[in-house]
Tab-separated table of C-alpha atoms in Angstrom:
chain	number	residue	atom	x	y	z
A	289	UNK	CA	92.807	116.849	98.958
A	290	UNK	CA	91.527	116.358	95.404
A	291	UNK	CA	92.951	112.840	95.408
A	292	UNK	CA	91.363	112.129	98.784
A	293	UNK	CA	87.860	113.003	97.633
A	294	UNK	CA	88.332	111.151	94.360
A	295	UNK	CA	89.256	108.025	96.246
A	296	UNK	CA	86.333	108.436	98.625
A	297	UNK	CA	83.831	108.853	95.808
A	298	UNK	CA	85.072	106.104	93.533
A	299	UNK	CA	85.365	103.558	96.315
A	300	UNK	CA	81.750	104.173	97.352
A	301	UNK	CA	80.511	101.121	95.453
A	302	UNK	CA	82.555	98.804	97.618
A	303	UNK	CA	81.775	100.750	100.785
A	304	UNK	CA	78.060	100.650	100.043
A	305	UNK	CA	78.283	96.931	99.482
A	306	UNK	CA	80.052	96.459	102.802
A	307	UNK	CA	77.351	98.484	104.590
A	308	UNK	CA	74.517	96.485	102.990
A	309	UNK	CA	73.045	99.586	101.322
A	310	UNK	CA	71.809	98.788	97.826
A	311	UNK	CA	69.283	101.578	97.233
A	312	UNK	CA	71.519	103.316	94.696
A	313	UNK	CA	70.593	102.456	91.131
A	314	UNK	CA	74.214	101.826	90.185
A	315	UNK	CA	74.844	99.276	92.952
A	316	UNK	CA	73.710	95.742	92.251
A	317	UNK	CA	72.218	93.719	95.126
A	318	UNK	CA	74.178	90.643	96.163
A	319	UNK	CA	73.120	87.266	94.818
A	320	UNK	CA	71.178	85.484	97.597
A	321	UNK	CA	72.791	82.359	98.966
A	322	UNK	CA	71.130	79.074	98.140
A	323	UNK	CA	69.138	78.159	101.252
A	324	UNK	CA	69.006	74.550	100.104
A	325	UNK	CA	72.780	74.290	99.847
A	326	UNK	CA	74.132	71.007	101.237
A	327	UNK	CA	77.897	70.911	101.868
A	328	UNK	CA	79.797	67.999	100.405
A	329	UNK	CA	83.029	68.719	102.279
A	330	UNK	CA	83.347	68.980	106.064
A	331	UNK	CA	85.126	72.042	107.450
A	332	UNK	CA	86.345	72.227	111.053
A	333	UNK	CA	86.786	75.535	112.849
A	334	UNK	CA	89.866	75.258	115.032
A	335	UNK	CA	89.476	78.535	116.874
A	336	UNK	CA	88.038	82.031	116.789
A	337	UNK	CA	89.323	85.226	118.375
A	338	UNK	CA	89.402	88.958	117.726
A	339	UNK	CA	91.739	91.949	117.585
A	340	UNK	CA	90.429	95.382	118.568
A	341	UNK	CA	88.102	97.058	116.083
A	342	UNK	CA	89.791	95.483	113.075
A	343	UNK	CA	89.817	97.725	109.998
A	344	UNK	CA	86.695	99.557	111.283
A	345	UNK	CA	85.708	102.362	108.875
A	346	UNK	CA	89.182	102.888	107.404
A	347	UNK	CA	88.485	101.007	104.169
A	348	UNK	CA	91.801	99.132	104.391
A	349	UNK	CA	92.217	95.372	104.158
A	350	UNK	CA	93.554	94.278	107.538
A	351	UNK	CA	95.147	90.861	107.076
A	352	UNK	CA	96.927	88.693	109.662
A	353	UNK	CA	100.280	87.059	109.025
A	354	UNK	CA	101.652	83.723	110.240
A	355	UNK	CA	105.347	83.210	110.927
A	356	UNK	CA	107.044	80.342	112.787
A	357	UNK	CA	103.759	79.009	114.142
A	358	UNK	CA	102.534	82.373	115.429
A	359	UNK	CA	99.736	84.506	113.978
A	360	UNK	CA	100.121	88.281	114.311
A	361	UNK	CA	97.176	90.644	113.851
A	362	UNK	CA	96.514	94.329	114.430
A	363	UNK	CA	93.685	96.865	114.332
A	364	UNK	CA	93.217	100.508	113.410
A	365	UNK	CA	92.429	101.413	117.025
A	366	UNK	CA	96.019	100.670	117.983
A	367	UNK	CA	96.009	97.068	119.107
A	368	UNK	CA	98.432	94.342	118.043
A	369	UNK	CA	98.587	90.752	119.308
A	370	UNK	CA	100.225	87.379	118.764
A	371	UNK	CA	98.322	84.074	118.819
A	372	UNK	CA	99.455	80.481	118.699
A	373	UNK	CA	98.496	79.640	115.117
A	374	UNK	CA	97.046	76.162	115.695
A	375	UNK	CA	95.133	76.792	118.937
A	376	UNK	CA	94.401	80.537	119.000
A	377	UNK	CA	96.003	80.924	122.441
A	378	UNK	CA	96.949	84.565	122.908
A	379	UNK	CA	100.692	84.882	123.530
A	380	UNK	CA	100.823	88.640	124.031
A	381	UNK	CA	98.928	91.797	123.183
A	382	UNK	CA	99.745	95.495	123.189
A	383	UNK	CA	97.667	98.635	122.887
A	384	UNK	CA	98.723	102.220	122.337
A	385	UNK	CA	96.029	103.202	124.809
A	386	UNK	CA	98.308	101.821	127.506
A	387	UNK	CA	100.350	104.777	128.666
A	388	UNK	CA	103.980	104.604	127.682
A	389	UNK	CA	103.878	101.591	125.338
A	390	UNK	CA	105.661	103.665	122.702
A	391	UNK	CA	107.249	105.898	125.293
A	392	UNK	CA	104.912	108.781	124.496
A	393	UNK	CA	102.542	110.863	126.566
A	394	UNK	CA	98.751	110.876	126.446
A	395	UNK	CA	98.688	113.362	123.566
A	396	UNK	CA	100.440	110.861	121.293
A	397	UNK	CA	98.297	107.798	121.900
A	398	UNK	CA	96.320	108.152	118.687
A	399	UNK	CA	99.390	108.181	116.439
A	400	UNK	CA	99.703	104.425	115.889
A	401	UNK	CA	96.517	103.693	113.983
A	402	UNK	CA	97.791	100.413	112.592
A	403	UNK	CA	96.732	99.602	109.049
A	404	UNK	CA	97.179	97.011	106.316
A	405	UNK	CA	98.246	94.284	108.701
A	406	UNK	CA	101.669	93.250	109.997
A	407	UNK	CA	104.613	91.639	108.250
A	408	UNK	CA	106.750	89.164	110.202
A	409	UNK	CA	110.004	87.276	109.858
A	410	UNK	CA	112.230	85.768	112.538
A	411	UNK	CA	112.127	87.898	115.653
A	412	UNK	CA	110.778	91.045	113.960
A	413	UNK	CA	107.229	92.238	113.269
A	414	UNK	CA	106.788	95.370	111.156
A	415	UNK	CA	103.584	97.347	110.731
A	416	UNK	CA	102.590	100.691	109.232
A	417	UNK	CA	99.992	103.256	110.269
A	418	UNK	CA	97.414	105.573	108.758
A	419	UNK	CA	99.565	108.430	110.064
A	420	UNK	CA	102.620	107.636	107.941
A	421	UNK	CA	104.804	105.673	110.354
A	422	UNK	CA	106.415	102.251	110.328
A	423	UNK	CA	107.188	100.366	113.529
A	424	UNK	CA	109.561	97.513	114.220
A	425	UNK	CA	108.294	95.325	117.063
A	426	UNK	CA	109.844	92.421	118.941
A	427	UNK	CA	108.019	89.266	117.847
A	428	UNK	CA	108.457	87.610	121.263
A	429	UNK	CA	106.756	90.174	123.467
A	430	UNK	CA	105.430	93.060	121.330
A	431	UNK	CA	107.879	95.644	122.634
A	432	UNK	CA	108.817	98.421	120.246
A	433	UNK	CA	112.319	98.368	118.758
A	434	UNK	CA	112.250	101.354	116.440
A	435	UNK	CA	110.028	103.806	114.581
A	436	UNK	CA	110.456	105.270	111.098
A	437	UNK	CA	108.561	108.078	109.418
A	438	UNK	CA	107.389	107.614	105.837
A	439	UNK	CA	105.659	109.902	103.369
A	440	UNK	CA	101.998	108.875	103.734
A	441	UNK	CA	99.621	106.254	105.103
A	442	UNK	CA	100.623	102.595	104.865
A	443	UNK	CA	97.608	100.477	103.880
A	444	UNK	CA	99.306	97.207	103.010
A	445	UNK	CA	101.586	94.966	105.049
A	446	UNK	CA	105.361	95.559	104.992
A	447	UNK	CA	107.587	92.740	103.758
A	448	UNK	CA	110.674	91.690	105.719
A	449	UNK	CA	113.450	90.140	103.637
A	450	UNK	CA	116.760	89.500	105.392
A	451	UNK	CA	117.922	92.788	106.894
A	452	UNK	CA	115.513	94.985	104.912
A	453	UNK	CA	111.885	95.944	105.561
A	454	UNK	CA	110.147	97.019	102.362
A	455	UNK	CA	107.123	99.253	102.850
A	456	UNK	CA	104.754	100.842	100.362
A	457	UNK	CA	102.895	104.106	100.972
A	458	UNK	CA	99.599	105.235	99.507
A	459	UNK	CA	101.286	108.074	97.612
A	460	UNK	CA	103.112	105.529	95.447
A	461	UNK	CA	106.482	105.648	97.210
A	462	UNK	CA	108.297	102.496	98.324
A	463	UNK	CA	110.998	102.468	101.016
A	464	UNK	CA	113.740	100.087	101.990
A	465	UNK	CA	114.196	100.308	105.770
A	466	UNK	CA	117.023	98.783	107.793
A	467	UNK	CA	115.454	95.969	109.823
A	468	UNK	CA	117.811	96.445	112.779
A	469	UNK	CA	117.697	100.228	113.198
A	470	UNK	CA	114.686	101.538	111.273
A	471	UNK	CA	116.914	103.836	109.231
A	472	UNK	CA	116.025	104.518	105.610
A	473	UNK	CA	118.281	102.847	103.024
A	474	UNK	CA	116.518	103.879	99.838
A	475	UNK	CA	113.299	105.263	98.428
A	476	UNK	CA	111.545	104.645	95.126
A	477	UNK	CA	109.232	107.425	93.970
A	478	UNK	CA	106.549	106.350	91.499
A	479	UNK	CA	106.520	108.946	88.732
A	480	UNK	CA	102.746	109.371	88.375
A	481	UNK	CA	99.921	108.594	90.792
A	482	UNK	CA	96.496	109.207	89.204
A	483	UNK	CA	94.219	111.773	90.826
A	484	UNK	CA	91.394	109.269	90.635
A	485	UNK	CA	92.066	105.937	92.334
A	486	UNK	CA	90.411	103.077	94.171
A	487	UNK	CA	91.095	102.732	97.887
A	488	UNK	CA	93.748	100.037	98.143
A	489	UNK	CA	97.293	98.919	97.430
A	490	UNK	CA	98.346	95.444	96.368
A	491	UNK	CA	100.774	93.611	98.626
A	492	UNK	CA	104.417	93.752	97.633
A	493	UNK	CA	106.015	90.608	96.256
A	494	UNK	CA	109.738	90.192	96.926
A	495	UNK	CA	111.722	87.405	95.265
A	496	UNK	CA	115.267	86.881	93.985
A	497	UNK	CA	116.405	90.330	95.067
A	498	UNK	CA	113.555	92.100	93.266
A	499	UNK	CA	110.486	93.932	94.583
A	500	UNK	CA	107.410	93.549	92.367
A	501	UNK	CA	104.281	95.679	92.724
A	502	UNK	CA	101.148	96.714	90.899
A	503	UNK	CA	100.522	100.461	90.697
A	504	UNK	CA	97.526	102.786	90.717
A	505	UNK	CA	98.318	103.540	87.069
A	506	UNK	CA	97.791	99.904	86.053
A	507	UNK	CA	101.476	98.991	85.779
A	508	UNK	CA	103.514	96.067	87.058
A	509	UNK	CA	106.819	97.466	88.260
A	510	UNK	CA	110.034	95.679	89.260
A	511	UNK	CA	112.643	97.429	91.436
A	512	UNK	CA	115.888	96.261	92.998
A	513	UNK	CA	115.747	95.233	96.648
A	514	UNK	CA	119.225	96.515	97.451
A	515	UNK	CA	118.858	100.097	96.199
A	516	UNK	CA	115.299	100.727	94.922
A	517	UNK	CA	116.331	101.209	91.293
A	518	UNK	CA	113.605	100.444	88.750
A	519	UNK	CA	114.414	97.462	86.537
A	520	UNK	CA	111.389	97.292	84.241
A	521	UNK	CA	107.704	98.038	83.949
A	522	UNK	CA	104.788	96.452	82.091
A	523	UNK	CA	101.203	97.563	81.492
A	524	UNK	CA	98.308	95.646	83.054
A	525	UNK	CA	95.624	98.212	82.146
A	526	UNK	CA	95.695	101.154	79.715
A	527	UNK	CA	93.333	103.496	81.533
A	528	UNK	CA	91.184	104.121	78.456
A	529	UNK	CA	87.500	105.035	78.438
A	530	UNK	CA	84.966	107.820	78.050
A	531	UNK	CA	84.655	108.730	81.723
A	532	UNK	CA	86.995	109.062	84.674
A	533	UNK	CA	85.442	105.941	86.177
A	534	UNK	CA	86.014	104.015	82.950
A	535	UNK	CA	89.672	105.060	83.011
A	536	UNK	CA	90.361	103.687	86.482
A	537	UNK	CA	93.138	101.132	86.092
A	538	UNK	CA	94.407	100.280	89.575
A	539	UNK	CA	96.385	97.095	90.123
A	540	UNK	CA	95.274	96.703	93.753
A	541	UNK	CA	95.619	92.941	94.116
A	542	UNK	CA	98.693	90.972	95.110
A	543	UNK	CA	100.891	89.612	92.338
A	544	UNK	CA	101.766	85.934	92.346
A	545	UNK	CA	104.945	84.189	91.263
A	546	UNK	CA	105.078	80.626	89.970
A	547	UNK	CA	108.561	79.492	89.027
A	548	UNK	CA	109.934	82.340	86.908
A	549	UNK	CA	106.505	83.583	85.783
A	550	UNK	CA	104.645	86.503	87.344
A	551	UNK	CA	100.883	86.845	87.139
A	552	UNK	CA	99.140	90.165	87.660
A	553	UNK	CA	95.806	91.817	86.902
A	554	UNK	CA	94.175	95.236	87.181
A	555	UNK	CA	90.827	96.963	87.323
A	556	UNK	CA	89.524	97.530	83.772
A	557	UNK	CA	92.592	95.648	82.583
A	558	UNK	CA	94.000	92.243	81.806
A	559	UNK	CA	95.272	89.125	83.486
A	560	UNK	CA	98.878	89.037	82.298
A	561	UNK	CA	101.666	86.464	82.538
A	562	UNK	CA	105.146	87.980	82.540
A	563	UNK	CA	108.617	86.482	82.490
A	564	UNK	CA	110.026	87.643	85.827
A	565	UNK	CA	113.713	88.056	84.957
A	566	UNK	CA	113.163	90.029	81.738
A	567	UNK	CA	109.737	91.601	82.197
A	568	UNK	CA	108.634	90.209	78.827
A	569	UNK	CA	104.863	89.544	78.502
A	570	UNK	CA	104.007	85.910	77.753
A	571	UNK	CA	100.230	86.202	77.310
A	572	UNK	CA	97.269	88.274	78.448
A	573	UNK	CA	93.555	87.735	78.899
A	574	UNK	CA	90.872	90.369	79.447
A	575	UNK	CA	89.993	90.404	83.153
A	576	UNK	CA	88.993	93.257	85.484
A	577	UNK	CA	89.628	92.881	89.198
A	578	UNK	CA	90.622	94.846	92.305
A	579	UNK	CA	91.495	91.765	94.389
A	580	UNK	CA	94.455	89.412	94.610
A	581	UNK	CA	95.169	86.357	92.468
A	582	UNK	CA	96.201	82.861	93.530
A	583	UNK	CA	98.062	80.092	91.704
A	584	UNK	CA	97.508	76.416	92.445
A	585	UNK	CA	98.926	73.605	90.356
A	586	UNK	CA	97.913	74.412	86.747
A	587	UNK	CA	95.307	77.040	87.591
A	588	UNK	CA	95.154	80.734	88.384
A	589	UNK	CA	92.206	81.692	90.584
A	590	UNK	CA	90.758	85.197	90.396
A	591	UNK	CA	87.618	87.155	91.334
A	592	UNK	CA	86.427	89.752	88.833
A	593	UNK	CA	84.880	93.164	89.546
A	594	UNK	CA	81.408	91.599	89.725
A	595	UNK	CA	82.547	88.949	92.224
A	596	UNK	CA	82.465	86.084	89.770
A	597	UNK	CA	85.158	83.498	90.518
A	598	UNK	CA	87.326	82.220	87.662
A	599	UNK	CA	89.953	79.587	87.097
A	600	UNK	CA	92.368	80.163	84.207
A	601	UNK	CA	94.958	77.877	82.683
A	602	UNK	CA	98.287	79.268	83.857
A	603	UNK	CA	100.114	78.336	80.661
A	604	UNK	CA	97.735	80.092	78.273
A	605	UNK	CA	95.161	82.147	80.196
A	606	UNK	CA	92.285	80.091	78.803
A	607	UNK	CA	89.147	79.864	80.950
A	608	UNK	CA	88.763	76.592	82.866
A	609	UNK	CA	85.582	77.462	84.746
A	610	UNK	CA	83.509	80.392	86.039
A	611	UNK	CA	81.352	80.556	89.188
A	612	UNK	CA	78.574	83.183	89.115
A	613	UNK	CA	76.639	81.959	92.184
A	614	UNK	CA	78.307	84.601	94.404
A	615	UNK	CA	77.957	87.548	92.031
A	616	UNK	CA	77.916	90.974	93.718
A	617	UNK	CA	78.715	89.496	97.106
A	618	UNK	CA	81.960	91.546	96.986
A	619	UNK	CA	84.275	88.636	97.517
A	620	UNK	CA	87.830	88.684	98.739
A	621	UNK	CA	90.645	87.491	96.561
A	622	UNK	CA	90.804	83.673	96.547
A	623	UNK	CA	93.257	81.577	98.554
A	624	UNK	CA	94.150	77.967	97.751
A	625	UNK	CA	93.602	75.485	100.592
A	626	UNK	CA	94.578	72.140	99.146
A	627	UNK	CA	92.395	71.506	96.119
A	628	UNK	CA	89.903	74.199	97.096
A	629	UNK	CA	89.700	77.945	96.501
A	630	UNK	CA	88.535	79.888	99.575
A	631	UNK	CA	86.826	83.307	99.480
A	632	UNK	CA	85.049	85.492	102.031
A	633	UNK	CA	82.049	87.739	101.327
A	634	UNK	CA	80.212	90.867	102.489
A	635	UNK	CA	78.121	89.038	105.124
A	636	UNK	CA	80.932	87.177	106.855
A	637	UNK	CA	80.452	83.915	104.966
A	638	UNK	CA	83.408	81.826	103.871
A	639	UNK	CA	83.015	79.685	100.755
A	640	UNK	CA	85.085	76.689	99.691
A	641	UNK	CA	85.104	76.050	95.920
A	642	UNK	CA	86.284	72.863	94.211
A	643	UNK	CA	89.297	73.854	92.132
A	644	UNK	CA	88.554	71.222	89.494
A	645	UNK	CA	85.043	72.322	88.530
A	646	UNK	CA	84.123	75.598	90.270
A	647	UNK	CA	81.386	74.103	92.471
A	648	UNK	CA	80.826	75.371	96.021
A	649	UNK	CA	81.455	72.459	98.397
A	650	UNK	CA	81.334	74.054	101.859
A	651	UNK	CA	80.273	77.215	103.645
A	652	UNK	CA	80.939	78.593	107.120
A	653	UNK	CA	80.166	81.925	108.733
A	654	UNK	CA	82.803	83.818	110.674
A	655	UNK	CA	80.456	86.679	111.655
A	656	UNK	CA	77.819	88.962	110.155
A	657	UNK	CA	80.467	91.492	109.061
A	658	UNK	CA	82.193	91.873	105.718
A	659	UNK	CA	85.406	90.014	104.969
A	660	UNK	CA	87.603	92.159	102.699
A	661	UNK	CA	91.108	90.743	102.992
A	662	UNK	CA	92.290	87.647	101.161
A	663	UNK	CA	92.333	84.574	103.442
A	664	UNK	CA	95.738	83.354	104.609
A	665	UNK	CA	96.653	79.691	104.081
A	666	UNK	CA	99.526	78.108	105.986
A	667	UNK	CA	99.881	74.350	105.741
A	668	UNK	CA	96.391	72.863	105.930
A	669	UNK	CA	94.835	75.787	107.844
A	670	UNK	CA	93.126	78.865	106.417
A	671	UNK	CA	92.865	82.056	108.501
A	672	UNK	CA	90.134	84.611	107.809
A	673	UNK	CA	89.636	88.112	109.260
A	674	UNK	CA	86.599	90.388	108.921
A	675	UNK	CA	86.407	94.193	109.054
A	676	UNK	CA	85.694	94.225	112.799
A	677	UNK	CA	88.726	92.148	113.711
A	678	UNK	CA	87.136	88.721	114.158
A	679	UNK	CA	89.615	86.004	113.152
A	680	UNK	CA	88.807	82.365	112.460
A	681	UNK	CA	91.037	79.384	111.707
A	682	UNK	CA	89.615	76.515	109.630
A	683	UNK	CA	90.827	73.095	108.546
A	684	UNK	CA	89.377	70.431	106.276
A	685	UNK	CA	89.825	67.130	108.162
A	686	UNK	CA	91.407	64.288	106.223
A	687	UNK	CA	90.162	60.720	106.536
């Protein structure tokens, strides 16, 4: 309970921003958008749809996933659907409010409050809930295959690798679940979860038989995929400061892997490059963020805790450029769409930024609602979802 209230209080800055309430002295108003802005790049919206209530008031980052040409999305009010990724045509949809979808009676309908977004691979979709469950769903028709109980709410998407589903819980535990049966293979229990924490978990990164994750204690941890044994750990933030707020050190953004090098960052911490096989730090650069990073060519894109967008040199961490025009607009983590970085903001705007110089080149509006989850890029299309479940697909036409 103490941890719950700590999370609720310390995440209030972001929540206030999302609700457009800036009367508190400690919450900065968002930078107004330039009304005279003229786009220099044309963006085409391919389609727009929606999924239930989206993340609603849960505070989680609901993010769609694309697999084999199909986009899967879910909402906290118990809806999950599949769309043709290029056209937006709905292929199937399911809702727990339909009696018997999970084989339960009316008194169980509220159990599957989906959260964090789905993971997908092959013919399996996996998704967790705010009630501490994980479901395996048939990718072709949305029918349930199995259910597994985990230790607490799941607020980030599971990752399916071969015959294992890896899922992270908000209490710091990570589970390896058999993809065919839903049975537990292993569990990793994080030693210490701070009492004070931001609301969020970074997505798991799985590569070369290793699961990488950032922790609420500001660590980058590597564990074995086959048995959950910890291999190594490195510090992204030290958790130092005069107040409890100053000592927050969550690594809530997704890690990125480029070749054999991992890049991670944390709130009140550093952007750090780490040799993946050994866990040896290569360089670090002061950088505070609670969103995900992106790597494109020779650059690392990141958004700091004031919503300034940066590009860093991936070999040294040196600054390439900084964009302050969107300060305090509570941006998502950036995604790379070709030579552009794409971010969403608190008013439903999507911004395209030239990766070579940090200039905004295009802007579209998905809705009037906040976009909190990092956009998803597959091929030449970027997919964006807001907190109320509106989803848009955008492409930059080529001449």
